[in-house]
Amino acid sequence: MPSKSIILAAAFAGALLSQSAIAASKQLLNVSYDPTRELYQEINTQFAADWKKKTGEDITISNSHGGSSKQARSVIDGLEADVVTLGLPYDIDQISKLAKNISPDWRNQEPNNGLPYTSTVVFVVRKGNPKGIKGWGDLIKPGVSVVVPNPKTSGGGRWSYVAAWAYGVKKLGSEDKAKDYIAKLYKNVPVLDTGARGSTTTFAQRDVGDVLVTWENEAFLTLNEFGADKFEIVTPAVSVLAEPPVALVEGNTAKHGTTKEAKAYLDFLYTPAAQKIEAAHYYRPWKPEYADKADLARFPKLELIKFSDLFKSWDELNTVHLADGALFDQLYQAKP
């Protein structure tokens, strides 16, 4: 029978081995925007299994979610993300510019300018569409209450603003008509939540508004969570090509010793397995040939206007439209 000292020594060695294994297990933080919660839960599980199979190493990925611009500000203020998967290219540019922990060349570090998937902006209405909402023009009718996130804090809110501006410029015919349209639209908005998920809660749980303007994937999730017997999706004939990008926060990964793992995580988003998952979660994959046909069939065809066809840069949008005291504030604060 082993002596007590041998048993204690063996236990001590086992504890050291266990601690070593825990220390060797890498952890990543993905700072993301509101509607990606469900997507990245599945992505993380699949990537961890794939990484374990390839390397024999355990890895844990944690997520942080919120309005895209608020999330970017958190990273700028010190939240130590290893990767960001945000709603706006502008938000990643701001992190790069102000925190200096993302390469200014981040768009060229991943395929397709850092866009593993795209989306657009659609409407959710109550079952039966009692207000007869068919397109952007119906949102400014008297008596129509519109729920949409704040474009100053939310990626979905900003893309919704861009989509509304696109309708005004491209379909109504001029920037002056676009300004008039924006003013009328936001006069019909009773509350501006800071993020897309907050707007969904306001619309679906608090029963506020006649129509929710939101990300396409968030629209599908609303029906899944709250019932297709209560809500339905209306896809306008024209909307914006929404481009939510991803990037490596290399200043943080260098400090954490996670650059290899974080880069592999982002690379995974472009693989056939991940592209299939993204389509299943209602994002339009970069490589649709990897997705299930049934998932792709859920995406209606519509005219998608590119951001670059409307603005010279994200700085222009922010400075002219969304900075404090700029056009959006002037139009929204003019509400009676």
XYZ file of C-alpha atoms in Angstrom:
336
model
C 0.000 0.000 0.000
C 1.492 3.432 -0.962
C 2.614 5.621 1.921
C 0.728 8.780 2.811
C 3.622 10.888 1.522
C 3.526 9.161 -1.868
C -0.225 9.692 -2.129
C 0.154 13.397 -1.253
C 2.976 13.802 -3.752
C 0.888 12.212 -6.473
C -2.056 14.440 -5.641
C 0.192 17.509 -5.696
C 1.619 16.520 -9.084
C -1.893 15.974 -10.402
C -2.953 19.404 -9.200
C 0.030 21.009 -10.892
C -0.790 19.185 -14.111
C -4.406 20.328 -13.912
C -3.342 23.933 -13.318
C -0.928 23.710 -16.232
C -3.707 22.435 -18.500
C -5.974 25.291 -17.437
C -3.193 27.807 -18.055
C -2.565 26.316 -21.489
C -6.235 26.684 -22.463
C -6.587 29.933 -24.405
C -9.480 32.338 -24.040
C -10.750 34.832 -26.616
C -13.124 37.750 -26.220
C -15.293 38.606 -29.203
C -16.837 42.070 -28.818
C -19.836 42.128 -31.112
C -23.058 44.003 -31.766
C -26.595 43.241 -30.624
C -28.198 40.789 -33.086
C -25.262 38.361 -33.328
C -25.800 36.655 -29.972
C -27.326 33.486 -31.380
C -24.966 33.375 -34.356
C -21.792 33.462 -32.306
C -23.042 30.973 -29.749
C -23.053 28.379 -32.528
C -19.924 29.692 -34.247
C -17.989 29.508 -30.970
C -19.037 25.937 -30.274
C -18.134 24.829 -33.786
C -14.800 26.663 -33.820
C -13.772 25.277 -30.424
C -14.518 21.733 -31.604
C -12.661 22.339 -34.861
C -9.669 23.850 -33.040
C -9.543 20.936 -30.595
C -9.601 18.446 -33.465
C -6.829 20.246 -35.355
C -4.513 21.164 -32.485
C -5.562 19.100 -29.483
C -5.937 22.351 -27.551
C -8.954 23.624 -25.660
C -10.156 27.139 -26.340
C -12.947 29.222 -24.851
C -14.594 32.146 -26.616
C -16.611 34.710 -24.671
C -18.890 37.270 -26.267
C -19.865 40.833 -25.400
C -22.904 42.353 -27.110
C -24.479 45.788 -27.348
C -25.054 48.646 -29.753
C -22.199 48.599 -32.266
C -20.907 52.109 -31.654
C -21.196 51.673 -27.889
C -19.207 48.446 -28.176
C -16.531 50.211 -30.191
C -16.312 52.891 -27.529
C -15.888 50.189 -24.878
C -12.900 48.769 -26.766
C -11.446 52.256 -27.201
C -11.887 52.809 -23.456
C -10.050 49.602 -22.585
C -12.264 46.525 -23.023
C -9.646 43.987 -24.093
C -11.269 42.353 -27.110
C -9.244 39.853 -29.097
C -11.551 40.260 -32.079
C -14.358 42.632 -32.942
C -17.335 41.649 -35.070
C -19.236 44.909 -35.285
C -22.088 46.389 -37.264
C -20.170 49.183 -38.994
C -16.814 49.602 -40.739
C -16.691 53.071 -39.174
C -16.664 51.578 -35.677
C -13.571 49.500 -36.441
C -11.918 52.506 -38.062
C -12.527 54.474 -34.864
C -10.940 51.779 -32.715
C -7.948 51.735 -35.063
C -7.645 55.509 -35.014
C -8.181 56.168 -31.319
C -6.992 53.038 -29.529
C -4.357 52.169 -32.134
C -4.698 48.442 -31.440
C -6.213 47.502 -34.813
C -4.199 47.845 -38.003
C -5.341 50.706 -40.273
C -5.110 48.066 -43.007
C -7.611 45.760 -41.263
C -9.836 45.460 -44.363
C -7.054 43.668 -46.227
C -6.263 41.187 -43.490
C -9.304 38.998 -44.158
C -11.127 38.014 -47.364
C -13.807 40.231 -48.876
C -12.663 43.352 -46.980
C -13.380 41.727 -43.630
C -16.962 40.793 -44.524
C -17.789 37.100 -43.998
C -21.481 37.943 -44.415
C -23.752 40.864 -45.245
C -27.300 41.834 -44.366
C -29.917 44.463 -45.138
C -32.687 46.437 -43.434
C -36.298 45.221 -43.491
C -39.521 45.777 -41.560
C -41.420 43.699 -38.996
C -45.120 44.401 -38.662
C -47.876 42.938 -36.540
C -49.728 39.951 -37.965
C -52.070 40.903 -40.770
C -50.120 44.128 -41.344
C -52.968 46.320 -40.055
C -51.318 49.573 -41.200
C -50.672 48.218 -44.721
C -46.912 48.753 -44.628
C -45.338 47.841 -47.974
C -42.371 50.157 -48.370
C -40.455 53.136 -47.056
C -43.114 55.587 -48.160
C -45.642 54.045 -45.787
C -43.473 54.753 -42.740
C -44.144 58.486 -42.857
C -47.915 58.235 -43.048
C -49.849 59.900 -40.204
C -50.654 57.482 -37.414
C -47.837 55.027 -38.204
C -45.584 54.471 -35.184
C -42.068 53.358 -36.135
C -39.559 51.637 -33.826
C -35.918 51.917 -34.916
C -32.614 52.038 -32.986
C -30.650 55.221 -32.432
C -28.287 55.738 -35.400
C -25.742 57.394 -33.100
C -25.241 54.295 -30.934
C -26.499 51.306 -32.914
C -25.088 49.695 -36.042
C -28.588 48.603 -37.029
C -29.842 52.106 -36.327
C -27.151 53.604 -38.519
C -27.789 51.196 -41.382
C -31.517 51.946 -41.054
C -30.744 55.654 -41.330
C -28.587 55.005 -44.403
C -31.340 52.874 -45.942
C -33.883 55.645 -45.364
C -31.477 58.194 -46.853
C -30.929 55.895 -49.839
C -34.668 55.755 -50.428
C -34.879 59.527 -50.283
C -31.940 60.160 -52.615
C -32.387 57.322 -55.096
C -36.166 56.980 -55.214
C -37.491 60.404 -54.263
C -34.782 62.060 -56.292
C -32.659 64.475 -54.266
C -30.890 65.145 -50.975
C -33.458 67.819 -50.113
C -36.236 65.247 -50.504
C -34.173 62.790 -48.474
C -33.879 65.338 -45.643
C -37.612 65.922 -45.731
C -38.233 62.178 -45.678
C -35.856 61.623 -42.744
C -37.548 64.409 -40.778
C -40.988 62.892 -41.331
C -39.795 59.360 -40.589
C -38.225 60.158 -37.228
C -41.219 62.255 -36.217
C -43.058 58.928 -36.253
C -40.483 57.312 -33.934
C -41.649 57.343 -30.280
C -38.433 55.959 -28.763
C -34.826 55.456 -29.888
C -33.258 52.440 -28.177
C -29.465 52.263 -28.051
C -29.279 48.899 -29.850
C -31.185 46.691 -32.252
C -32.080 44.089 -29.629
C -33.473 46.811 -27.400
C -35.718 47.993 -30.236
C -36.938 44.438 -30.758
C -37.844 44.239 -27.073
C -39.659 47.577 -27.264
C -41.662 46.461 -30.288
C -42.352 42.821 -29.528
C -42.487 42.682 -25.721
C -43.557 46.184 -24.753
C -46.019 46.277 -27.675
C -44.849 49.721 -28.835
C -45.205 50.744 -32.484
C -46.731 49.500 -35.706
C -43.500 48.625 -37.508
C -39.971 47.700 -36.473
C -37.147 48.767 -38.808
C -34.265 46.389 -38.241
C -31.571 44.050 -39.518
C -32.897 41.252 -41.723
C -31.583 38.566 -39.385
C -33.103 40.301 -36.360
C -36.452 40.342 -38.174
C -36.346 36.551 -38.598
C -35.304 36.106 -34.973
C -38.269 38.234 -33.872
C -40.644 35.841 -35.586
C -38.821 32.821 -34.175
C -38.809 34.100 -30.604
C -42.133 35.865 -30.347
C -44.206 33.936 -32.870
C -44.950 33.990 -36.586
C -48.591 34.058 -35.499
C -47.980 37.539 -34.060
C -45.596 39.176 -36.519
C -44.596 39.105 -40.161
C -41.722 40.457 -42.233
C -42.152 43.071 -44.930
C -39.216 43.446 -47.315
C -39.167 46.809 -49.104
C -38.365 46.896 -52.823
C -35.174 48.826 -52.085
C -32.861 48.886 -49.091
C -29.185 49.144 -48.195
C -26.414 46.574 -48.548
C -25.444 46.382 -44.883
C -21.830 45.351 -44.307
C -21.002 44.254 -40.728
C -17.213 43.676 -40.639
C -14.791 41.710 -38.464
C -11.219 42.508 -37.411
C -8.327 41.333 -35.275
C -7.496 43.552 -32.290
C -3.814 42.806 -32.639
C -2.662 45.162 -29.913
C -4.636 43.082 -27.414
C -3.871 39.666 -28.881
C -0.145 40.422 -28.735
C -0.544 41.201 -25.037
C -2.708 38.131 -24.397
C -0.606 35.744 -26.477
C -3.677 34.878 -28.549
C -2.818 36.236 -31.995
C -2.648 32.800 -33.624
C -5.951 31.685 -32.104
C -7.780 34.943 -32.770
C -6.644 35.008 -36.402
C -7.782 31.392 -36.810
C -11.151 32.344 -35.303
C -11.684 35.099 -37.864
C -10.445 32.883 -40.698
C -12.974 30.264 -39.611
C -15.829 32.685 -40.365
C -15.091 32.281 -44.098
C -14.987 28.474 -44.119
C -17.777 26.363 -45.640
C -18.886 25.226 -42.167
C -19.197 28.784 -40.850
C -20.785 30.149 -44.024
C -23.476 27.494 -43.629
C -24.034 28.524 -39.995
C -24.248 32.209 -40.941
C -26.939 31.532 -43.537
C -28.835 29.390 -41.034
C -28.845 32.407 -38.704
C -30.267 34.643 -41.440
C -27.087 36.398 -42.561
C -26.325 36.544 -46.271
C -23.071 34.557 -46.587
C -20.121 35.740 -48.648
C -20.042 32.325 -50.343
C -23.692 31.309 -50.783
C -22.659 28.054 -52.455
C -21.661 26.750 -49.018
C -25.106 27.367 -47.500
C -28.158 25.135 -47.523
C -30.462 26.017 -50.391
C -33.436 26.163 -48.054
C -31.695 28.818 -45.969
C -30.809 30.893 -49.019
C -34.394 30.679 -50.274
C -35.509 32.742 -47.275
C -33.683 35.803 -48.577
C -35.955 37.749 -50.934
C -34.465 39.582 -53.872
C -34.485 43.357 -53.616
C -32.495 46.323 -54.849
C -29.540 46.779 -52.495
C -27.883 50.183 -52.587
C -24.234 50.375 -51.572
C -23.030 52.813 -48.962
C -20.364 54.042 -51.397
C -23.112 55.112 -53.807
C -24.444 57.509 -51.176
C -21.475 58.870 -49.235
C -17.803 59.529 -49.886
C -16.822 57.995 -46.546
C -18.093 57.004 -43.119
C -16.449 60.145 -41.795
C -18.736 62.171 -44.041
C -21.821 60.378 -42.727
C -20.733 60.872 -39.146
C -19.670 64.509 -39.498
C -22.520 65.767 -41.650
C -25.340 63.589 -40.342
C -24.673 61.937 -36.992
C -22.226 64.014 -34.974
C -23.685 65.952 -32.043
C -25.667 68.867 -33.428
C -25.455 67.589 -37.026
C -28.324 66.871 -39.422
C -29.929 63.991 -37.548
C -30.037 65.919 -34.282
C -31.494 68.932 -36.059
C -34.234 66.888 -37.701
C -35.041 64.682 -34.720
C -35.003 67.445 -32.137
C -37.384 69.438 -34.306
C -40.112 66.948 -33.403
C -43.172 68.672 -31.940
